mmCIF file of C-alpha atoms in Angstrom:
data_model
loop_
_atom_site.group_PDB
_atom_site.id
_atom_site.type_symbol
_atom_site.label_atom_id
_atom_site.label_comp_id
_atom_site.label_asym_id
_atom_site.label_seq_id
_atom_site.Cartn_x
_atom_site.Cartn_y
_atom_site.Cartn_z
ATOM 1 C CA MET A 1 7.199 23.469 9.491
ATOM 2 C CA TRP A 2 5.132 23.778 6.401
ATOM 3 C CA ARG A 3 7.296 24.630 3.688
ATOM 4 C CA PRO A 4 6.364 24.128 -0.590
ATOM 5 C CA ASP A 5 9.382 21.175 -1.025
ATOM 6 C CA LEU A 6 7.712 19.607 2.290
ATOM 7 C CA LEU A 7 8.273 16.093 0.636
ATOM 8 C CA ALA A 8 11.477 16.705 -1.568
ATOM 9 C CA GLY A 9 13.664 13.311 -1.125
ATOM 10 C CA ARG A 10 10.182 11.224 -0.709
ATOM 11 C CA VAL A 11 9.042 8.341 -2.774
ATOM 12 C CA ALA A 12 5.678 7.864 -2.983
ATOM 13 C CA LEU A 13 3.037 5.510 -5.097
ATOM 14 C CA VAL A 14 -0.283 6.241 -5.717
ATOM 15 C CA THR A 15 -2.552 3.395 -6.638
ATOM 16 C CA GLY A 16 -5.734 4.425 -9.022
ATOM 17 C CA ALA A 17 -3.887 7.613 -10.096
ATOM 18 C CA SER A 18 -4.781 7.666 -13.966
ATOM 19 C CA ARG A 19 -7.851 9.903 -12.839
ATOM 20 C CA GLY A 20 -10.095 11.531 -10.306
ATOM 21 C CA ILE A 21 -8.613 11.434 -6.736
ATOM 22 C CA GLY A 22 -5.705 9.328 -7.183
ATOM 23 C CA ARG A 23 -4.471 12.026 -10.159
ATOM 24 C CA ALA A 24 -4.981 15.016 -7.755
ATOM 25 C CA VAL A 25 -3.326 13.388 -5.025
ATOM 26 C CA ALA A 26 -0.452 11.779 -7.415
ATOM 27 C CA GLU A 27 -0.248 15.791 -8.908
ATOM 28 C CA ALA A 28 0.180 17.359 -5.202
ATOM 29 C CA LEU A 29 2.575 14.921 -4.095
ATOM 30 C CA LEU A 30 4.355 15.834 -7.046
ATOM 31 C CA GLN A 31 4.535 19.440 -6.091
ATOM 32 C CA ALA A 32 5.554 19.343 -2.995
ATOM 33 C CA GLY A 33 8.499 18.059 -4.280
ATOM 34 C CA ALA A 34 7.879 13.734 -4.128
ATOM 35 C CA ASP A 35 9.019 11.231 -6.363
ATOM 36 C CA VAL A 36 5.767 9.895 -7.527
ATOM 37 C CA PHE A 37 5.043 6.608 -9.335
ATOM 38 C CA VAL A 38 1.505 6.430 -10.737
ATOM 39 C CA HIS A 39 -0.482 3.517 -10.873
ATOM 40 C CA ALA A 40 -3.156 2.275 -13.181
ATOM 41 C CA ARG A 41 -4.565 -1.144 -14.415
ATOM 42 C CA ARG A 42 -3.766 -0.387 -17.529
ATOM 43 C CA ARG A 43 -0.602 0.728 -18.245
ATOM 44 C CA GLU A 44 -1.067 3.338 -20.490
ATOM 45 C CA ALA A 45 -3.743 4.898 -18.782
ATOM 46 C CA ALA A 46 -0.442 5.403 -15.878
ATOM 47 C CA ASP A 47 1.241 6.538 -18.851
ATOM 48 C CA ALA A 48 -0.951 9.149 -20.171
ATOM 49 C CA ALA A 49 -1.354 10.609 -16.731
ATOM 50 C CA CYS A 50 2.632 10.573 -16.256
ATOM 51 C CA ALA A 51 2.726 12.901 -19.699
ATOM 52 C CA ALA A 52 0.170 15.229 -18.045
ATOM 53 C CA LEU A 53 2.069 15.693 -14.640
ATOM 54 C CA ALA A 54 4.413 18.054 -13.831
ATOM 55 C CA GLY A 55 6.604 18.996 -10.751
ATOM 56 C CA PRO A 56 9.667 19.204 -8.923
ATOM 57 C CA GLY A 57 9.982 15.521 -8.800
ATOM 58 C CA THR A 58 10.106 12.860 -11.021
ATOM 59 C CA VAL A 59 7.026 11.029 -12.371
ATOM 60 C CA ARG A 60 7.051 7.351 -13.220
ATOM 61 C CA ALA A 61 4.175 4.673 -14.478
ATOM 62 C CA LEU A 62 3.408 1.776 -13.244
ATOM 63 C CA GLY A 63 0.646 -0.307 -14.582
ATOM 64 C CA PHE A 64 -0.785 -3.849 -12.912
ATOM 65 C CA ASP A 65 -4.059 -5.158 -11.862
ATOM 66 C CA LEU A 66 -4.724 -5.240 -7.650
ATOM 67 C CA ASP A 67 -6.920 -8.243 -7.948
ATOM 68 C CA ASP A 68 -3.967 -9.915 -9.120
ATOM 69 C CA PRO A 69 -1.263 -10.700 -6.506
ATOM 70 C CA ALA A 70 1.658 -12.068 -8.688
ATOM 71 C CA ALA A 71 0.784 -8.613 -10.926
ATOM 72 C CA ILE A 72 0.992 -6.237 -7.343
ATOM 73 C CA ARG A 73 4.682 -8.368 -6.085
ATOM 74 C CA ALA A 74 6.019 -7.491 -9.906
ATOM 75 C CA GLY A 75 4.981 -3.840 -9.464
ATOM 76 C CA PHE A 76 6.427 -3.460 -5.931
ATOM 77 C CA ALA A 77 9.727 -4.889 -7.252
ATOM 78 C CA ALA A 78 9.685 -2.405 -9.976
ATOM 79 C CA VAL A 79 9.638 0.364 -7.294
ATOM 80 C CA GLN A 80 12.289 -1.633 -5.327
ATOM 81 C CA LYS A 81 14.203 -2.109 -8.418
ATOM 82 C CA GLU A 82 13.769 1.354 -9.767
ATOM 83 C CA ALA A 83 13.953 3.845 -6.462
ATOM 84 C CA LYS A 84 15.485 1.482 -4.118
ATOM 85 C CA ARG A 85 13.016 2.696 -1.578
ATOM 86 C CA LEU A 86 9.453 3.482 -0.469
ATOM 87 C CA ASP A 87 8.574 6.706 1.423
ATOM 88 C CA ILE A 88 4.599 7.253 1.080
ATOM 89 C CA LEU A 89 1.702 4.306 -0.324
ATOM 90 C CA VAL A 90 -1.203 5.666 -1.042
ATOM 91 C CA ASN A 91 -3.933 2.950 -1.994
ATOM 92 C CA ASN A 92 -6.382 5.104 -3.861
ATOM 93 C CA ALA A 93 -7.596 2.564 -6.259
ATOM 94 C CA GLY A 94 -11.375 1.161 -5.353
ATOM 95 C CA ILE A 95 -14.153 -0.116 -7.377
ATOM 96 C CA LEU A 96 -17.711 0.545 -6.695
ATOM 97 C CA ARG A 97 -20.509 -1.890 -8.074
ATOM 98 C CA GLU A 98 -23.745 -0.467 -6.662
ATOM 99 C CA ALA A 99 -26.528 -3.422 -6.099
ATOM 100 C CA LEU A 100 -29.474 -4.105 -3.688
ATOM 101 C CA VAL A 101 -28.163 -6.796 -1.443
ATOM 102 C CA GLU A 102 -30.436 -9.628 -2.718
ATOM 103 C CA MET A 103 -28.864 -8.609 -6.437
ATOM 104 C CA ALA A 104 -25.145 -8.278 -5.494
ATOM 105 C CA SER A 105 -23.834 -10.835 -8.083
ATOM 106 C CA GLN A 106 -20.720 -12.804 -6.494
ATOM 107 C CA ALA A 107 -18.816 -11.654 -9.532
ATOM 108 C CA ASP A 108 -18.830 -8.186 -7.965
ATOM 109 C CA MET A 109 -18.370 -9.081 -4.377
ATOM 110 C CA ASP A 110 -15.158 -10.908 -5.569
ATOM 111 C CA ALA A 111 -14.213 -7.777 -7.489
ATOM 112 C CA MET A 112 -14.695 -5.573 -4.742
ATOM 113 C CA TRP A 113 -12.779 -7.793 -2.321
ATOM 114 C CA GLY A 114 -9.897 -8.306 -4.538
ATOM 115 C CA THR A 115 -9.219 -4.990 -5.202
ATOM 116 C CA ASN A 116 -10.947 -2.528 -2.811
ATOM 117 C CA LEU A 117 -9.433 -5.065 0.088
ATOM 118 C CA ARG A 118 -7.177 -8.102 -0.170
ATOM 119 C CA GLY A 119 -5.286 -6.271 -3.374
ATOM 120 C CA LEU A 120 -4.776 -2.997 -0.651
ATOM 121 C CA MET A 121 -3.570 -5.496 2.341
ATOM 122 C CA ILE A 122 -1.230 -6.957 -0.159
ATOM 123 C CA ALA A 123 0.141 -3.408 -1.644
ATOM 124 C CA CYS A 124 0.726 -2.721 2.087
ATOM 125 C CA GLN A 125 2.310 -5.820 2.950
ATOM 126 C CA TYR A 126 5.142 -5.076 0.001
ATOM 127 C CA GLY A 127 5.370 -1.385 0.742
ATOM 128 C CA ALA A 128 5.678 -1.876 4.621
ATOM 129 C CA ARG A 129 8.458 -4.230 3.811
ATOM 130 C CA LEU A 130 10.198 -1.687 1.589
ATOM 131 C CA MET A 131 9.351 1.312 4.320
ATOM 132 C CA ALA A 132 10.594 -0.704 7.116
ATOM 133 C CA ARG A 133 14.556 -1.205 5.739
ATOM 134 C CA ALA A 134 14.361 2.821 5.287
ATOM 135 C CA GLY A 135 13.576 3.691 8.545
ATOM 136 C CA GLY A 136 9.677 4.365 8.421
ATOM 137 C CA GLY A 137 7.196 6.207 5.933
ATOM 138 C CA ALA A 138 3.357 6.834 6.014
ATOM 139 C CA ILE A 139 0.755 4.495 4.419
ATOM 140 C CA LEU A 140 -2.669 5.992 3.588
ATOM 141 C CA ASN A 141 -5.505 4.089 2.913
ATOM 142 C CA MET A 142 -8.731 5.339 1.007
ATOM 143 C CA GLY A 143 -11.712 4.211 3.228
ATOM 144 C CA SER A 144 -14.971 6.026 2.515
ATOM 145 C CA ILE A 145 -17.715 7.360 4.819
ATOM 146 C CA MET A 146 -20.365 4.597 3.897
ATOM 147 C CA GLY A 147 -17.339 2.007 5.642
ATOM 148 C CA ARG A 148 -18.749 3.717 9.073
ATOM 149 C CA VAL A 149 -22.200 4.208 8.143
ATOM 150 C CA GLY A 150 -23.382 1.838 5.736
ATOM 151 C CA ASN A 151 -25.499 3.339 2.546
ATOM 152 C CA PRO A 152 -28.134 1.541 0.909
ATOM 153 C CA GLY A 153 -27.253 -0.051 -2.401
ATOM 154 C CA GLN A 154 -23.514 -0.247 -1.156
ATOM 155 C CA SER A 155 -23.690 -3.267 0.733
ATOM 156 C CA VAL A 156 -20.699 -5.143 -0.656
ATOM 157 C CA TYR A 157 -18.424 -2.229 -1.093
ATOM 158 C CA ALA A 158 -19.268 -0.720 2.324
ATOM 159 C CA ALA A 159 -18.379 -3.842 3.905
ATOM 160 C CA THR A 160 -14.489 -3.926 1.890
ATOM 161 C CA LYS A 161 -14.532 -0.092 3.287
ATOM 162 C CA ALA A 162 -15.144 -1.110 6.549
ATOM 163 C CA GLY A 163 -12.988 -3.790 6.421
ATOM 164 C CA VAL A 164 -9.984 -1.336 5.050
ATOM 165 C CA ILE A 165 -10.739 0.741 8.631
ATOM 166 C CA GLY A 166 -9.892 -2.375 10.664
ATOM 167 C CA PHE A 167 -7.037 -3.456 8.656
ATOM 168 C CA SER A 168 -5.071 -0.043 8.890
ATOM 169 C CA LEU A 169 -5.720 0.568 12.676
ATOM 170 C CA SER A 170 -4.440 -2.772 13.346
ATOM 171 C CA LEU A 171 -1.499 -2.183 10.863
ATOM 172 C CA ALA A 172 -1.228 1.154 12.798
ATOM 173 C CA LYS A 173 -0.312 -1.068 15.749
ATOM 174 C CA GLU A 174 1.580 -3.460 13.960
ATOM 175 C CA LEU A 175 3.856 -1.475 12.114
ATOM 176 C CA GLY A 176 4.166 1.855 14.151
ATOM 177 C CA PRO A 177 7.273 0.440 16.401
ATOM 178 C CA LYS A 178 8.711 0.279 13.163
ATOM 179 C CA GLY A 179 8.419 3.828 11.889
ATOM 180 C CA ILE A 180 5.701 3.632 9.629
ATOM 181 C CA ARG A 181 2.502 5.712 10.461
ATOM 182 C CA VAL A 182 -0.659 3.997 8.850
ATOM 183 C CA ASN A 183 -4.124 6.430 8.450
ATOM 184 C CA VAL A 184 -7.418 6.041 7.000
ATOM 185 C CA VAL A 185 -8.784 8.769 4.149
ATOM 186 C CA ALA A 186 -12.529 8.762 4.341
ATOM 187 C CA PRO A 187 -13.720 10.910 1.268
ATOM 188 C CA GLY A 188 -17.574 12.432 1.595
ATOM 189 C CA VAL A 189 -19.087 13.337 -1.724
ATOM 190 C CA ILE A 190 -16.146 14.310 -3.928
ATOM 191 C CA GLU A 191 -16.575 16.051 -7.416
ATOM 192 C CA THR A 192 -15.395 13.223 -9.859
ATOM 193 C CA ASP A 193 -17.029 11.465 -12.773
ATOM 194 C CA LEU A 194 -19.131 9.939 -11.108
ATOM 195 C CA ILE A 195 -20.527 12.448 -9.243
ATOM 196 C CA ALA A 196 -20.653 14.503 -12.857
ATOM 197 C CA ALA A 197 -23.044 11.772 -13.933
ATOM 198 C CA THR A 198 -25.365 11.921 -11.673
ATOM 199 C CA PRO A 199 -28.806 12.985 -11.987
ATOM 200 C CA GLU A 200 -29.899 16.495 -10.902
ATOM 201 C CA PRO A 201 -32.285 15.727 -8.610
ATOM 202 C CA VAL A 202 -30.407 12.691 -6.965
ATOM 203 C CA ARG A 203 -27.183 15.387 -6.754
ATOM 204 C CA ALA A 204 -29.680 18.380 -5.217
ATOM 205 C CA ALA A 205 -30.839 15.836 -2.266
ATOM 206 C CA LEU A 206 -26.768 14.604 -1.909
ATOM 207 C CA LEU A 207 -25.869 18.634 -1.095
ATOM 208 C CA GLY A 208 -28.627 19.239 1.094
ATOM 209 C CA ARG A 209 -26.733 16.658 3.389
ATOM 210 C CA VAL A 210 -23.222 18.644 3.424
ATOM 211 C CA PRO A 211 -23.514 21.609 5.686
ATOM 212 C CA LEU A 212 -20.660 23.462 3.692
ATOM 213 C CA GLY A 213 -23.121 23.551 0.693
ATOM 214 C CA ARG A 214 -20.779 21.841 -1.977
ATOM 215 C CA PHE A 215 -19.296 18.975 -3.149
ATOM 216 C CA GLY A 216 -15.522 18.038 -2.121
ATOM 217 C CA THR A 217 -12.712 18.158 -4.565
ATOM 218 C CA PRO A 218 -10.575 16.064 -6.069
ATOM 219 C CA GLN A 219 -7.852 18.710 -4.441
ATOM 220 C CA ASP A 220 -9.751 18.749 -1.022
ATOM 221 C CA VAL A 221 -8.679 15.074 -0.628
ATOM 222 C CA ALA A 222 -4.848 15.587 -2.168
ATOM 223 C CA ASN A 223 -4.408 18.604 0.604
ATOM 224 C CA LEU A 224 -5.305 15.859 3.346
ATOM 225 C CA ILE A 225 -2.805 13.532 2.046
ATOM 226 C CA VAL A 226 0.023 15.832 1.390
ATOM 227 C CA PHE A 227 -0.077 16.814 4.940
ATOM 228 C CA LEU A 228 -0.604 12.763 6.381
ATOM 229 C CA ALA A 229 1.809 12.036 4.108
ATOM 230 C CA SER A 230 4.374 14.651 5.316
ATOM 231 C CA ASP A 231 6.336 14.900 8.566
ATOM 232 C CA LEU A 232 3.841 17.965 9.872
ATOM 233 C CA ALA A 233 1.957 14.509 10.809
ATOM 234 C CA ALA A 234 4.827 12.537 12.138
ATOM 235 C CA TYR A 235 2.642 12.317 15.376
ATOM 236 C CA MET A 236 -0.536 10.837 13.856
ATOM 237 C CA THR A 237 -1.218 7.295 13.093
ATOM 238 C CA GLY A 238 -4.395 5.098 13.295
ATOM 239 C CA GLN A 239 -6.344 7.783 12.425
ATOM 240 C CA VAL A 240 -9.438 7.160 10.385
ATOM 241 C CA ILE A 241 -10.240 11.237 9.130
ATOM 242 C CA GLY A 242 -13.119 12.135 6.987
ATOM 243 C CA VAL A 243 -13.096 14.642 4.421
ATOM 244 C CA ASP A 244 -16.605 15.214 3.516
ATOM 245 C CA GLY A 245 -17.789 18.656 4.100
ATOM 246 C CA GLY A 246 -19.588 17.354 7.459
ATOM 247 C CA LEU A 247 -21.784 15.344 4.858
ATOM 248 C CA VAL A 248 -24.803 13.626 6.890
ATOM 249 C CA VAL A 249 -25.973 10.346 5.605
ATOM 250 C CA MET B 1 34.846 -21.645 2.662
ATOM 251 C CA ALA B 2 31.731 -20.212 4.151
ATOM 252 C CA ASP B 3 28.875 -19.991 3.504
ATOM 253 C CA ARG B 4 27.742 -16.365 2.091
ATOM 254 C CA LEU B 5 23.859 -17.520 3.532
ATOM 255 C CA HIS B 6 25.357 -19.113 6.615
ATOM 256 C CA GLU B 7 26.768 -15.788 7.332
ATOM 257 C CA LEU B 8 24.173 -13.819 6.107
ATOM 258 C CA VAL B 9 21.506 -15.553 8.364
ATOM 259 C CA ALA B 10 24.063 -15.630 11.621
ATOM 260 C CA ARG B 11 24.507 -11.723 10.996
ATOM 261 C CA SER B 12 21.048 -10.693 10.780
ATOM 262 C CA LEU B 13 19.869 -12.721 13.616
ATOM 263 C CA MET B 14 22.577 -11.997 15.567
ATOM 264 C CA ILE B 15 24.214 -15.452 16.676
ATOM 265 C CA ASP B 16 27.257 -17.525 16.139
ATOM 266 C CA GLY B 17 27.833 -18.405 12.730
ATOM 267 C CA ALA B 18 29.173 -21.916 13.677
ATOM 268 C CA THR B 19 25.755 -22.806 14.603
ATOM 269 C CA VAL B 20 23.999 -21.805 11.435
ATOM 270 C CA THR B 21 23.327 -25.019 9.372
ATOM 271 C CA ASP B 22 20.758 -25.550 6.538
ATOM 272 C CA ASP B 23 18.405 -27.561 9.487
ATOM 273 C CA LEU B 24 18.406 -24.528 11.315
ATOM 274 C CA ARG B 25 14.958 -24.004 11.771
ATOM 275 C CA TYR B 26 12.721 -20.799 12.104
ATOM 276 C CA ASN B 27 11.157 -20.271 15.873
ATOM 277 C CA SER B 28 13.572 -23.186 17.198
ATOM 278 C CA ILE B 29 16.074 -20.522 18.623
ATOM 279 C CA PRO B 30 15.022 -17.159 20.540
ATOM 280 C CA GLU B 31 17.562 -15.437 18.195
ATOM 281 C CA TRP B 32 14.804 -16.306 15.447
ATOM 282 C CA ASP B 33 11.298 -15.343 16.175
ATOM 283 C CA SER B 34 8.906 -13.670 13.004
ATOM 284 C CA VAL B 35 10.474 -10.130 14.126
ATOM 285 C CA ALA B 36 13.854 -11.490 13.619
ATOM 286 C CA HIS B 37 12.498 -13.301 9.907
ATOM 287 C CA MET B 38 10.843 -10.390 8.659
ATOM 288 C CA SER B 39 14.743 -8.420 9.788
ATOM 289 C CA LEU B 40 16.473 -11.750 7.844
ATOM 290 C CA ILE B 41 14.092 -11.221 4.675
ATOM 291 C CA ALA B 42 14.850 -7.588 4.297
ATOM 292 C CA GLU B 43 18.619 -8.343 4.041
ATOM 293 C CA LEU B 44 17.951 -11.530 1.975
ATOM 294 C CA GLU B 45 15.925 -8.880 -0.881
ATOM 295 C CA ASP B 46 18.587 -6.523 -0.231
ATOM 296 C CA ALA B 47 22.175 -8.905 -0.652
ATOM 297 C CA TYR B 48 20.160 -10.981 -3.735
ATOM 298 C CA SER B 49 18.150 -8.135 -5.246
ATOM 299 C CA VAL B 50 15.351 -9.833 -4.933
ATOM 300 C CA MET B 51 11.246 -9.102 -3.753
ATOM 301 C CA LEU B 52 9.936 -12.549 -2.515
ATOM 302 C CA GLU B 53 6.648 -12.880 -2.452
ATOM 303 C CA THR B 54 4.840 -13.526 0.982
ATOM 304 C CA ASP B 55 3.281 -17.186 0.377
ATOM 305 C CA ASP B 56 7.661 -17.808 0.252
ATOM 306 C CA ILE B 57 8.176 -15.861 3.337
ATOM 307 C CA ILE B 58 6.064 -17.681 5.196
ATOM 308 C CA ALA B 59 7.381 -20.982 3.493
ATOM 309 C CA MET B 60 11.229 -20.229 4.771
ATOM 310 C CA SER B 61 10.994 -22.119 7.623
ATOM 311 C CA THR B 62 14.482 -23.770 7.787
ATOM 312 C CA VAL B 63 18.003 -22.348 5.891
ATOM 313 C CA GLY B 64 18.372 -24.832 3.627
ATOM 314 C CA LYS B 65 14.434 -24.217 2.530
ATOM 315 C CA ILE B 66 15.490 -20.072 2.323
ATOM 316 C CA ARG B 67 18.862 -21.869 -0.205
ATOM 317 C CA GLU B 68 15.965 -23.644 -2.067
ATOM 318 C CA ILE B 69 13.047 -20.935 -2.214
ATOM 319 C CA LEU B 70 15.707 -18.553 -3.690
ATOM 320 C CA ARG B 71 16.880 -20.775 -6.352
ATOM 321 C CA LYS B 72 13.001 -19.842 -7.658
ATOM 322 C CA TYR B 73 14.721 -16.505 -8.025
ATOM 323 C CA ASP B 74 17.108 -17.390 -9.828
ATOM 324 C CA VAL B 75 19.611 -16.879 -6.959
ATOM 325 C CA GLU B 76 22.337 -19.608 -5.871
ATOM 326 C CA ALA B 77 22.824 -18.813 -2.090
#
C-alpha cells in the first residue's frame, strides 16, 4: 500500500545527484522517508546539493569519481561505516559526449565506458554486497531510450546504455535469490540544463516526436524511481521501463 | 588457542573446525563454492569492519591467502 513514508528506515545512495535528474531523485527518496547519500564527482558539489535538500530522512554527501575503481570502493566503505547498510542504489551518474562515429575520440570512448558502464558495474558489485547482508534491496540503473533504438552522434553513449541494460538484466537473475531487485529506468527527453541549452528549432523537432506533447521533468523520473525502490514494486525485477512520454525516435 | 579466522571460516562454510587449516582451498570442498565464498566475504567484512576490493575477493583462494590479504587492510586475523 502507498503511504507518505514509503521508504522510512531505508538507506539510499544516488550517484550523480548534485543536479538534474539525480538531484530530483535524491529529493524524492528523501521526502519518502529514506536516508540518502548524495553522490557527486566533486565532494563540494555533493555538499552544496545536501545543503539545499530537506526531508524527513537524513542526507549525507559523498564525493568520488566513478571512473576510479579505488575511489568507488572508498565511497561504499564510507556508506558501510556510516549507515551500516544499503537498501537502495540509484546509478544515475553518466556522461554524454556527442560525436559522429568517425570522429569519436578514444578519450571520449574511455570516459563514457569508464563512468557509464564500468563505474556502474563496480557500484553494483559493492552495493549488492551490502544489500545481500541485509536480506535484499533495490538497484535502479539509469538506461536511456538511445540504448534500445540508437541515435546519430550518440553511438558510444548508446553502446554504454545498451550495456547497462544487458548488465542489469543479468544481475536481476543473479541477485534475485538474494532478495535484490534490479531494474532499468530509461528516460526520454528530460528538461535539464542540457535540453535548456538546445537551439529552439531542435527543441521543436524533438517535441514533435513526443505524443504527450511535452518534455519530461526530473520529477517524472524521480516518481518512477521512488515506486521501483519501494515495496510497491516488490514483484518487479529485470525490467526496462521507459519514462519518455511515448517518444518516437 | 583457537584461531579466530579458522573459527569464522568453519562457521561460515558450516564445516567442522578441525578440518580448517591455512591450506584449505576454495572450491576444493563442496561447502566452499562461489556462493559460499560471497557469504564468507560478508562475514569477514562484518567481523573485521573492512570493505574488500573485488580483486582481493577473487585472490582469496586459501585460508592462508585470506589471512595475508586481510593484513593489507591492517587486520591481524
